[in-house]
Short mmCIF file of the C-alpha atoms (twelve columns), coordinates in Angstrom:
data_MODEL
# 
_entry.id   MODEL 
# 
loop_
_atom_site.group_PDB 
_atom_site.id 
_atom_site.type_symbol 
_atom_site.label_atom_id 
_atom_site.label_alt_id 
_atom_site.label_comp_id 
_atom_site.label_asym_id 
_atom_site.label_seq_id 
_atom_site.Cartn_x 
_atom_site.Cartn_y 
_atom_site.Cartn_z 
_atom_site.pdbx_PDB_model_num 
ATOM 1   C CA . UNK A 1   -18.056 -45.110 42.133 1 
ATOM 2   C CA . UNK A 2   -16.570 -48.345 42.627 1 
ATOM 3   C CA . UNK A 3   -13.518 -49.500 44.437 1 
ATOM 4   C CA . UNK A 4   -11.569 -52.281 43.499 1 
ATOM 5   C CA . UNK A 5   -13.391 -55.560 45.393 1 
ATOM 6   C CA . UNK A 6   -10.129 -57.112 47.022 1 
ATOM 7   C CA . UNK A 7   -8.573  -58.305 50.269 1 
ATOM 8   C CA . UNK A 8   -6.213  -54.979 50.406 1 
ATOM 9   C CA . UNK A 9   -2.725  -54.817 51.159 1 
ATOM 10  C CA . UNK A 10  -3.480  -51.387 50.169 1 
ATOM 11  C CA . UNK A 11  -6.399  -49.750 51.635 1 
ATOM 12  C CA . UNK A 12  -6.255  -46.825 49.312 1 
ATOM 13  C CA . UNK A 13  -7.893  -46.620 45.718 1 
ATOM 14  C CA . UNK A 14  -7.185  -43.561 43.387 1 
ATOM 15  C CA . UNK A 15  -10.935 -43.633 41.817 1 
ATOM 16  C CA . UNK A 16  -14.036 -45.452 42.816 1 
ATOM 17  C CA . UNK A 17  -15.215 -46.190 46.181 1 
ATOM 18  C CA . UNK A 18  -18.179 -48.102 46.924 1 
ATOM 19  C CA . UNK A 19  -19.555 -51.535 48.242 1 
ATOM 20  C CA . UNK A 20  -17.623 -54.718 47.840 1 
ATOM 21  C CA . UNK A 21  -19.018 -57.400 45.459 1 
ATOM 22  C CA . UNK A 22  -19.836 -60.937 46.332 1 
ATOM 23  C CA . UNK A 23  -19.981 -62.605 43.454 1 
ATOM 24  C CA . UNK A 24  -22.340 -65.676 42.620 1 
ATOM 25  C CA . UNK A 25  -20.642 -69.179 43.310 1 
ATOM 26  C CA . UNK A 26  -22.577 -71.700 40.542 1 
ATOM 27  C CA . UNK A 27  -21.807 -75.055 40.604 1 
ATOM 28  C CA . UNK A 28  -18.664 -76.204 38.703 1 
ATOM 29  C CA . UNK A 29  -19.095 -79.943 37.124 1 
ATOM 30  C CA . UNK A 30  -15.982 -80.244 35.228 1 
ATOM 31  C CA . UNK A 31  -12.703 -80.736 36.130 1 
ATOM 32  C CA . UNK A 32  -10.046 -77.768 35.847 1 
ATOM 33  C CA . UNK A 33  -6.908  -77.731 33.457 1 
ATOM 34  C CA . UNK A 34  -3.815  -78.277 35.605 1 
ATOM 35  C CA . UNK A 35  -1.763  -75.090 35.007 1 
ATOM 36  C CA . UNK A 36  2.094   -75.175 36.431 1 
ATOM 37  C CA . UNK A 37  4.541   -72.765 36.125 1 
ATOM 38  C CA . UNK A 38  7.994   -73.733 34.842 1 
ATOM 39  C CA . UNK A 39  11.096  -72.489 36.437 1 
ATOM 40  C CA . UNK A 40  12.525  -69.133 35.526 1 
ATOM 41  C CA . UNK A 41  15.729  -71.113 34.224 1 
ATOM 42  C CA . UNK A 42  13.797  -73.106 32.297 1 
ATOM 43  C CA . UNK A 43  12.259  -70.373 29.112 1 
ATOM 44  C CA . UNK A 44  9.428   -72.360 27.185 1 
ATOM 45  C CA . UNK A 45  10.340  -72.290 23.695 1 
ATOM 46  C CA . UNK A 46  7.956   -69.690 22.054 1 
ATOM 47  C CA . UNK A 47  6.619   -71.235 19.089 1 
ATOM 48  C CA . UNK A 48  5.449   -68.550 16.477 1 
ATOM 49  C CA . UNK A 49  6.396   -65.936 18.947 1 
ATOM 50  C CA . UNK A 50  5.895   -62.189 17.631 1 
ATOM 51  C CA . UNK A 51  8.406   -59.122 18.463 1 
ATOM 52  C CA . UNK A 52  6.449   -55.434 18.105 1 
ATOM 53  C CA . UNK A 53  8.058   -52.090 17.133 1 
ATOM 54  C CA . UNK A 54  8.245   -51.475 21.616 1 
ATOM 55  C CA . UNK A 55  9.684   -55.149 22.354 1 
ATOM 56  C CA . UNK A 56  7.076   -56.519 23.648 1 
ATOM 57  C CA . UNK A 57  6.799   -60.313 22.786 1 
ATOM 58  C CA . UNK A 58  3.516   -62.095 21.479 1 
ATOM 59  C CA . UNK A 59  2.914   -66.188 20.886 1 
ATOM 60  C CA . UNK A 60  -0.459  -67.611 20.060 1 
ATOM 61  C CA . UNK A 61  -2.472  -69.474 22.908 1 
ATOM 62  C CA . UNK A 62  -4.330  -72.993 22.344 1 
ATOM 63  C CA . UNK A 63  -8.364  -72.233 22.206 1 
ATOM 64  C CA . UNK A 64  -8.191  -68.704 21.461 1 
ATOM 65  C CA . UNK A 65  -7.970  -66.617 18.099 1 
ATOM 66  C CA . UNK A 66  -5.129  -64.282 19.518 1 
ATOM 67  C CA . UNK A 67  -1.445  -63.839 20.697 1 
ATOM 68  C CA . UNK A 68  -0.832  -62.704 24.394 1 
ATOM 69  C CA . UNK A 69  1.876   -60.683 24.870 1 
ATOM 70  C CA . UNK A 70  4.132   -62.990 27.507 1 
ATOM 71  C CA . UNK A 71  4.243   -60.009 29.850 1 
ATOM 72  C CA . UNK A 72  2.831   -57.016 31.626 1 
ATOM 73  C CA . UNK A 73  2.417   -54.052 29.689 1 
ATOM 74  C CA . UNK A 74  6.011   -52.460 31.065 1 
ATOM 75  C CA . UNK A 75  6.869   -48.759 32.442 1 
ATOM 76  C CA . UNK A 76  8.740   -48.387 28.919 1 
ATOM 77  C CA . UNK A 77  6.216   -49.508 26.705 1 
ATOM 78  C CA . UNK A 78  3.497   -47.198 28.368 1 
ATOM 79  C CA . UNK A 79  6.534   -44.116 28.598 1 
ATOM 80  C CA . UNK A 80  6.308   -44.214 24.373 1 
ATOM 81  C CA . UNK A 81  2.391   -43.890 24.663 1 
ATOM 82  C CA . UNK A 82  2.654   -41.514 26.915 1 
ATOM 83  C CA . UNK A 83  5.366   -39.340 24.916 1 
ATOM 84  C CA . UNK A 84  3.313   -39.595 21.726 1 
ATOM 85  C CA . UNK A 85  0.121   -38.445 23.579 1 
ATOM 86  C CA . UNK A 86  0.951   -35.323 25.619 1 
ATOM 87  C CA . UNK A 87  -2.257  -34.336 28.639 1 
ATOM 88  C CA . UNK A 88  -2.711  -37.938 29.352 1 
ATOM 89  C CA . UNK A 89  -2.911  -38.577 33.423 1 
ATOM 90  C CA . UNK A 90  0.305   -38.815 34.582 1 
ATOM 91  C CA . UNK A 91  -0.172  -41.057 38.098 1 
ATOM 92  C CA . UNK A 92  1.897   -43.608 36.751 1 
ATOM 93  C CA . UNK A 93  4.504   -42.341 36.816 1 
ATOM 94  C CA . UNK A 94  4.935   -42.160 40.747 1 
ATOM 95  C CA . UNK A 95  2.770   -44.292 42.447 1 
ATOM 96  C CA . UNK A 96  2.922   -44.334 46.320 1 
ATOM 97  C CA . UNK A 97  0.748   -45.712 48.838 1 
ATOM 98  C CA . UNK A 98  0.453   -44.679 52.765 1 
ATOM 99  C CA . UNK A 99  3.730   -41.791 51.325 1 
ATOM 100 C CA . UNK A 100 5.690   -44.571 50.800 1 
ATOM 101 C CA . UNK A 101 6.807   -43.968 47.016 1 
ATOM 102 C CA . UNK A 102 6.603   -47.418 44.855 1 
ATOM 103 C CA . UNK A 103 9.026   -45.918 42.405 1 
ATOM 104 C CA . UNK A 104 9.335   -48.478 39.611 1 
ATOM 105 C CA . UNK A 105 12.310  -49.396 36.922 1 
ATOM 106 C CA . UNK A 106 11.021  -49.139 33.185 1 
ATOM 107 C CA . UNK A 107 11.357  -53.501 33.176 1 
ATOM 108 C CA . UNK A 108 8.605   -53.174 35.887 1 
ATOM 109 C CA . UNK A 109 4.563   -53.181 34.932 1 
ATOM 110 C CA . UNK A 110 2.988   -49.441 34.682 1 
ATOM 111 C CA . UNK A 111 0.800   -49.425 37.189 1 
ATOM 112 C CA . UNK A 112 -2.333  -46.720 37.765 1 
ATOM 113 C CA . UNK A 113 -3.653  -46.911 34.690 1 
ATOM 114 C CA . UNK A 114 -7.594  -46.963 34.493 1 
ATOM 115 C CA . UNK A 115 -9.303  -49.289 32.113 1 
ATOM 116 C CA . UNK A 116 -9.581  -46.207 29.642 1 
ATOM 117 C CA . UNK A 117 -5.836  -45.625 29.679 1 
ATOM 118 C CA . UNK A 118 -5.232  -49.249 28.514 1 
ATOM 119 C CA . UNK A 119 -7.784  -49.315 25.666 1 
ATOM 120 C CA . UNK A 120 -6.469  -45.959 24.155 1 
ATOM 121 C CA . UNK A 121 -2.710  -47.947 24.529 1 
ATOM 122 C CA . UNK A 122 -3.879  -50.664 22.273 1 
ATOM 123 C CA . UNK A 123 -5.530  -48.010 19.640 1 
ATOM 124 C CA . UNK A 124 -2.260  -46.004 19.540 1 
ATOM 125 C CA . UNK A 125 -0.193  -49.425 19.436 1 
ATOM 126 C CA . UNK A 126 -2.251  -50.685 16.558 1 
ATOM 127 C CA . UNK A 127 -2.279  -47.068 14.556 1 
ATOM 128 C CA . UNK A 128 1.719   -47.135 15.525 1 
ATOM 129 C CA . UNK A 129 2.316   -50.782 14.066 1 
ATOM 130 C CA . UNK A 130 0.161   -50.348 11.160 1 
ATOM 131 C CA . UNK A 131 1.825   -47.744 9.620  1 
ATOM 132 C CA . UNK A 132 5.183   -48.979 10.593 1 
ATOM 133 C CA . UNK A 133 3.969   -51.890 8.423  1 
ATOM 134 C CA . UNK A 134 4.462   -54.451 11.661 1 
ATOM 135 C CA . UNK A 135 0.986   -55.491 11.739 1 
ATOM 136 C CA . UNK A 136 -1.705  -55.867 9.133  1 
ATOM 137 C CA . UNK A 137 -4.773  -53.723 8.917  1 
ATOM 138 C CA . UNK A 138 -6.813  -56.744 9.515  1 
ATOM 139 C CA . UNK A 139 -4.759  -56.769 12.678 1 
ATOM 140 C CA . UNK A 140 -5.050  -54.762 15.855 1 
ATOM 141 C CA . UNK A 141 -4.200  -54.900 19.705 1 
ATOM 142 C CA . UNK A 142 -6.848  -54.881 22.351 1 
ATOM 143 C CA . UNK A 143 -7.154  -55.957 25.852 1 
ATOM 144 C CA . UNK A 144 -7.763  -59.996 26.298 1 
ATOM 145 C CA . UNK A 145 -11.637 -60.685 26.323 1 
ATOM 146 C CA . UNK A 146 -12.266 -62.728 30.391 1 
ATOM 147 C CA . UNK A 147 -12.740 -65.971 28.225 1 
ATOM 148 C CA . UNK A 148 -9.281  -65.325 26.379 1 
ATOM 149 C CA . UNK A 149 -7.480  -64.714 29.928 1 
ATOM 150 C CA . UNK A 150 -9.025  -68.142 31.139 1 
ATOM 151 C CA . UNK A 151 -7.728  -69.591 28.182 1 
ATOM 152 C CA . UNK A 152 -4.207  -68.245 28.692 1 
ATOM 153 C CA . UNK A 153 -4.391  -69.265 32.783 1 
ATOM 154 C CA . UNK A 154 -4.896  -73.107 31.428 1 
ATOM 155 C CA . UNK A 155 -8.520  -72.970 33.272 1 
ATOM 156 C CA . UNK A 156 -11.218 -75.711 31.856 1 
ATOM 157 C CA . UNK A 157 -14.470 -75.270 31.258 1 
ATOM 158 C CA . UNK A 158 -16.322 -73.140 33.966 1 
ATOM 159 C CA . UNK A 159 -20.053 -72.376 34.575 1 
ATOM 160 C CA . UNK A 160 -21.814 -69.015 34.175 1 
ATOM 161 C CA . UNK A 161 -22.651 -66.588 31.502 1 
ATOM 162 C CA . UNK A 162 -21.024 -63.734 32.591 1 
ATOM 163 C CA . UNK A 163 -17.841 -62.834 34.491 1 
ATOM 164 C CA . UNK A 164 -19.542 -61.981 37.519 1 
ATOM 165 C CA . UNK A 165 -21.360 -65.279 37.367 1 
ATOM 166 C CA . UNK A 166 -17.813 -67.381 36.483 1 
ATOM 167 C CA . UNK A 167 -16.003 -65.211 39.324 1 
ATOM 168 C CA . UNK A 168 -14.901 -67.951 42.067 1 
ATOM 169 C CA . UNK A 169 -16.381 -70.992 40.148 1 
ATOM 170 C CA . UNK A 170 -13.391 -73.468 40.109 1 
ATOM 171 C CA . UNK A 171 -11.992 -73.487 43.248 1 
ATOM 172 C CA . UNK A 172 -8.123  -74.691 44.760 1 
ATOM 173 C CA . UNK A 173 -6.942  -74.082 41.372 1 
ATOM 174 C CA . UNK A 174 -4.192  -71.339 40.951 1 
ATOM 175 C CA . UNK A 175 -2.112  -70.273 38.115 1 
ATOM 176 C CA . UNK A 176 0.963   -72.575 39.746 1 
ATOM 177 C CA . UNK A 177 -1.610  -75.729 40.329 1 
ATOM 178 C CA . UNK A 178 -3.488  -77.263 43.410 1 
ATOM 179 C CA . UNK A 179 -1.122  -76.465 46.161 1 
ATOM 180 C CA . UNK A 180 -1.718  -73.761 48.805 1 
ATOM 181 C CA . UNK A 181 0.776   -72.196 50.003 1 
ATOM 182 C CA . UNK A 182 2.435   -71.271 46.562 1 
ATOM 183 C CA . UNK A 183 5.852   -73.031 46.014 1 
ATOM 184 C CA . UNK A 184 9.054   -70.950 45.558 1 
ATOM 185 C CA . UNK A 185 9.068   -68.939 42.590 1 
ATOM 186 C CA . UNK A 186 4.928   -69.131 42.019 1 
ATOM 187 C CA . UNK A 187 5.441   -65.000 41.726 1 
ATOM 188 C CA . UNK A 188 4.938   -61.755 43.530 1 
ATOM 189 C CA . UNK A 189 2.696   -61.743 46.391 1 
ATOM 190 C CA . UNK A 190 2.540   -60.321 49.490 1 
ATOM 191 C CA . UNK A 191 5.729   -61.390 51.614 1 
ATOM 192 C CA . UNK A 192 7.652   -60.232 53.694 1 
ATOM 193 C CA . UNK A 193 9.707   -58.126 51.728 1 
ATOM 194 C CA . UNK A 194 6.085   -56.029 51.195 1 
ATOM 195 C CA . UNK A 195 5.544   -56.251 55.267 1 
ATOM 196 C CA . UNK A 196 8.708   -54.976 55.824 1 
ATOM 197 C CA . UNK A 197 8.484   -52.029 53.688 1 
ATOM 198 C CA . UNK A 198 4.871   -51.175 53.718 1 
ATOM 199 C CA . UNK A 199 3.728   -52.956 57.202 1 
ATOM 200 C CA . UNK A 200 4.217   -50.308 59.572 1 
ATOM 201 C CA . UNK A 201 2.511   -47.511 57.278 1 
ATOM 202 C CA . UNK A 202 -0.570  -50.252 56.698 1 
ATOM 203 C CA . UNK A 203 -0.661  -50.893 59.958 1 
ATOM 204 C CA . UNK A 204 -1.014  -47.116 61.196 1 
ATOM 205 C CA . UNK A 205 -3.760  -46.303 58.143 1 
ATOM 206 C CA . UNK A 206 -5.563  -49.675 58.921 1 
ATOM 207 C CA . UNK A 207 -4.867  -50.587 62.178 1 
ATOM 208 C CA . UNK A 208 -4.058  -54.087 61.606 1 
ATOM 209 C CA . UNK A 209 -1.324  -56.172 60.429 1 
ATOM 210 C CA . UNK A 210 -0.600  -56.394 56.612 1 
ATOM 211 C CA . UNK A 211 -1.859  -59.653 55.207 1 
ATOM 212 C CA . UNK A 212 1.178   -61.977 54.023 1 
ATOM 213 C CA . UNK A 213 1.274   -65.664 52.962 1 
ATOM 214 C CA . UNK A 214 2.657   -67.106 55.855 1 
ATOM 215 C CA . UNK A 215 6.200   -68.811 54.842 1 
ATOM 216 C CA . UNK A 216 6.568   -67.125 50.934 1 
ATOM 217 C CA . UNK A 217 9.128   -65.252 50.403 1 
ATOM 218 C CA . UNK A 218 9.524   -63.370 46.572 1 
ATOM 219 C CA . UNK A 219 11.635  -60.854 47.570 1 
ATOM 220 C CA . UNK A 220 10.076  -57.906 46.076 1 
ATOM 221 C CA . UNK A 221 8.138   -55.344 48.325 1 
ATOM 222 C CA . UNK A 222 5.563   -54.159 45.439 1 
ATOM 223 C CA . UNK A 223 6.190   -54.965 41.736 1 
ATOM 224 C CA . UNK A 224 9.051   -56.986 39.831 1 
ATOM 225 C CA . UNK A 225 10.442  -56.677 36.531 1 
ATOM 226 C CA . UNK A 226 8.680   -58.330 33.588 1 
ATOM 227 C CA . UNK A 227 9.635   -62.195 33.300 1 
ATOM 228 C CA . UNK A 228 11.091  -62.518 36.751 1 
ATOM 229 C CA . UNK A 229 9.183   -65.611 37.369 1 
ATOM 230 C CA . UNK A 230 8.423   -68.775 35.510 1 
ATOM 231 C CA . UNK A 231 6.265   -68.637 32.502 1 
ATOM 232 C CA . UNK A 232 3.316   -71.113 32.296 1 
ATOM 233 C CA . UNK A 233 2.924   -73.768 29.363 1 
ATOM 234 C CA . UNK A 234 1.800   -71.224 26.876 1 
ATOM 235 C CA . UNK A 235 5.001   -68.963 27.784 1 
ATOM 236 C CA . UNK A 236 3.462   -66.447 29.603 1 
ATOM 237 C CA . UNK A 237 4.629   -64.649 32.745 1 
ATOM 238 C CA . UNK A 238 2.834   -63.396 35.639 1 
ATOM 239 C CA . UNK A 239 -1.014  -64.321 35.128 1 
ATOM 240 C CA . UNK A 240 -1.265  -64.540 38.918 1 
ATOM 241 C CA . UNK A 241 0.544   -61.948 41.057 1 
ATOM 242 C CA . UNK A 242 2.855   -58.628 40.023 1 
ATOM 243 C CA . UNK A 243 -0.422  -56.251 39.409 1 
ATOM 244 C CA . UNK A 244 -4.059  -56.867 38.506 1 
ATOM 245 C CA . UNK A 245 -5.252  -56.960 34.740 1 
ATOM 246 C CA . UNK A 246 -8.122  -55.303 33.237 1 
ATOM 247 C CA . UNK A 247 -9.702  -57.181 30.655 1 
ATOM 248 C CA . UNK A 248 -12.330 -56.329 27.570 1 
ATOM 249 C CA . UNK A 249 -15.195 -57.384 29.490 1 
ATOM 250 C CA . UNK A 250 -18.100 -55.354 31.562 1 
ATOM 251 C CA . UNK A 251 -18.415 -57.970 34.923 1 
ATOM 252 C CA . UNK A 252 -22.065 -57.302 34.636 1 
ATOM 253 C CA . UNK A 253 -22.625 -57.510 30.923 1 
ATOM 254 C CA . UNK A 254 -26.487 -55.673 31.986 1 
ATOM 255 C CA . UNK A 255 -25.499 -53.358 34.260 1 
ATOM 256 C CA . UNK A 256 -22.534 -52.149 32.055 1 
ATOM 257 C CA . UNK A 257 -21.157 -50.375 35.273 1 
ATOM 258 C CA . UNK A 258 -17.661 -52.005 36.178 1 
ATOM 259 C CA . UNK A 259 -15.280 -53.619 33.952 1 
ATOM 260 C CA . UNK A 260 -13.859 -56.900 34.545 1 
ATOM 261 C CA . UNK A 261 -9.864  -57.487 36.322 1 
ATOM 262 C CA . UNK A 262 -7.803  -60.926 36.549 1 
ATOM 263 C CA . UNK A 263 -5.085  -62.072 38.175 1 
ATOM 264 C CA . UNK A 264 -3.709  -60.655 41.734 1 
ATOM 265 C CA . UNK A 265 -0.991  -58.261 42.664 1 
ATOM 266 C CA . UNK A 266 2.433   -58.116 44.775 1 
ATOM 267 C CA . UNK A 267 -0.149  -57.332 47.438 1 
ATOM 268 C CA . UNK A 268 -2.735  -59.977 47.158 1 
ATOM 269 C CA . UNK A 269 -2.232  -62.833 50.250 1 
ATOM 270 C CA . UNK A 270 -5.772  -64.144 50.541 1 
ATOM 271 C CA . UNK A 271 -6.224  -68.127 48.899 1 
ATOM 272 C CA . UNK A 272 -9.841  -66.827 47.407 1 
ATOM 273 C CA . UNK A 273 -8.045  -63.573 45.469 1 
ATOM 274 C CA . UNK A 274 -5.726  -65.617 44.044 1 
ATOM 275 C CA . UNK A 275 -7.626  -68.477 42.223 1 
ATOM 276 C CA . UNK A 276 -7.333  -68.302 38.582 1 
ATOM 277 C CA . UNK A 277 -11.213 -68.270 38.382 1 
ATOM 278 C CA . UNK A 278 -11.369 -64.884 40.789 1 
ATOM 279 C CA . UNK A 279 -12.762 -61.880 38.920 1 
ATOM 280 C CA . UNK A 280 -12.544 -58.696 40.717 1 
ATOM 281 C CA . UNK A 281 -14.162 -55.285 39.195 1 
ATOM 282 C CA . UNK A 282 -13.929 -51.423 38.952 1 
ATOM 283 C CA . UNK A 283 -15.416 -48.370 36.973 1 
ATOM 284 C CA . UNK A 284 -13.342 -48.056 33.493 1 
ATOM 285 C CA . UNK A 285 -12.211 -44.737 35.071 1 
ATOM 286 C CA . UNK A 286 -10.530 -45.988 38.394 1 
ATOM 287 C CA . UNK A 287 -6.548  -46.209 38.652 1 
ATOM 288 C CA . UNK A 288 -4.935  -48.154 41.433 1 
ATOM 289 C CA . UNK A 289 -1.291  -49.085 42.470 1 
ATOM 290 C CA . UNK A 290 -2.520  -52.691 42.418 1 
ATOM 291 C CA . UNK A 291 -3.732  -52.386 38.940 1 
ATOM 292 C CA . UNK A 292 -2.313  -52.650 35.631 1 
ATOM 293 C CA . UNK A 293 -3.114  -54.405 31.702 1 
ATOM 294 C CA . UNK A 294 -1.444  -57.220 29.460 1 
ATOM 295 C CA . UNK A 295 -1.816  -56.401 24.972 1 
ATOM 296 C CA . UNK A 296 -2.964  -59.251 22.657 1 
ATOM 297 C CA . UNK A 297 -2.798  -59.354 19.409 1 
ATOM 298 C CA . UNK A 298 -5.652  -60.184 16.978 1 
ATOM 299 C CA . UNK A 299 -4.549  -62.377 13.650 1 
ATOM 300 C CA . UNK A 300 -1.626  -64.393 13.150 1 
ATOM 301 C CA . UNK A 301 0.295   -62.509 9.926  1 
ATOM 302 C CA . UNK A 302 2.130   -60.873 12.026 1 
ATOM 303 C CA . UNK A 303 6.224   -60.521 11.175 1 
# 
């Protein structure tokens, strides 16, 4: 099996180990979507925007046929799944890397959840909703397809056929803009606030110094709550840092081995993992601290 293909501030995966993936790098002739995050103080109004039977908030994004939810699937909302479902794997619950517990607040984003645990989410969510009478039955929640989640970043057109062959493909562009390092308040990455909590542990396991962007500071050693940091123009929170989303997709549409995951994490400091083009991939099975999902919402009926 697989491990997650990343620049690691954690050097420890809970499923799947393997060889790391270089993707393909084609040739990108058009020119990106410039994406910008607004302030935290400044909320986007959310036009259409869609409240579901857990909280979690939904608005419609330009170019696809879906509503993202504006955040990370949370602790809470994953808790009611988890209550309603008794047997399921309960890692998520405590995650820890290097013995160093990561204990999360039910605001934060569930984290070890494998691809698996996310889809069966969305088919309780939808079977919840629909008889609540929330949702239509022409309605449903899934995980975003890769094209939907490039829609949502604000990325333009990009080159390839497949994940694997779109991974890297527009380059310099992040989910704040152009500039590198991120400005204040871009979102949770590795900073000091992760080297001083998890740097000497890393450091012992790896023997190196954790990777940090030099000069960011977000104040949060591993996750932070849902909405902490600006949303982008579509209202939405988080596409690039906090934890690693798995999307629809298989990365290799032939090989059908590894699904696809976008975004970064609280842990991710290298420029290349943190481009809104970067696709990274795992087996559907494979949980990891770094690693958690974001709902849409197919149709637009619903009230």
């Amino acid at each position: 099996m697989k491990q997650f293909s990343l620049v690691l501030i954690l050097a420890m995966v809970l499923a799947g180990c393997g060889k790391k993936t270089t993707p393909a790098e084609p040739e990108v002739k058009s020119e990106p979507k410039a994406g910008g995050l607004k302030k935290a103080e400044e909320k986007p109004a959310l036009v259409n925007a869609f409240t579901n039977t857990l909280g979690m908030k939904f608005v419609p994004v330009p170019g696809t046929d879906v509503s993202f939810c504006i955040w990370e699937t949370r602790v809470k909302d994953y808790a009611a799944y988890a209550a309603a479902n008794a047997g399921g794997d309960g890692r998520w619950k405590e995650p820890s890397a290097f013995g160093i517990s990561l204990a999360q607040k039910e605001s934060h984003p569930v984290v070890n959840v494998s691809w698996n645990d996310a889809n069966a989410f969305c088919v309780w969510l939808t079977r919840k909703e629909r008889a609540a009478g929330k949702i239509t039955a022409n309605q449903r929640y899934r995980l975003p397809t890769d094209a939907e989640w490039s829609a949502a970043v604000g990325l333009g057109k990009e080159q390839g056929n497949t994940p694997k062959a779109k991974s890297r493909g527009i380059k310099g562009v992040y989910p704040w803009g152009k500039e590198w390092p991120p400005p204040k308040g871009a979102g949770n990455y590795a900073d000091t606030a992760c080297k001083l909590k998890l740097g000497p542990k890393y450091k012992a396991a790896v023997g190196e110094e954790l990777p940090v962007i030099k000069g960011y500071t977000d104040g949060f050693a591993f996750t932070s709550p849902a909405g902490s940091f600006g949303a982008n123009q579509f209202g939405l929170h988080d596409l690039g840092g906090n934890v690693l989303e798995w999307c629809e997709d298989w990365y290799d549409p032939a090989a059908q081995e590894y699904r696809v995951l976008r975004g970064a994490s609280g842990g991710s400091s290298d420029p290349v993992n943190l481009m809104s083009s970067r696709r990274f991939d795992a087996v559907p099975g494979g949980r990891d601290v770094r690693a958690g999902f974001r709902c849409v919402l197919t149709g637009r009926s619903g009230r």
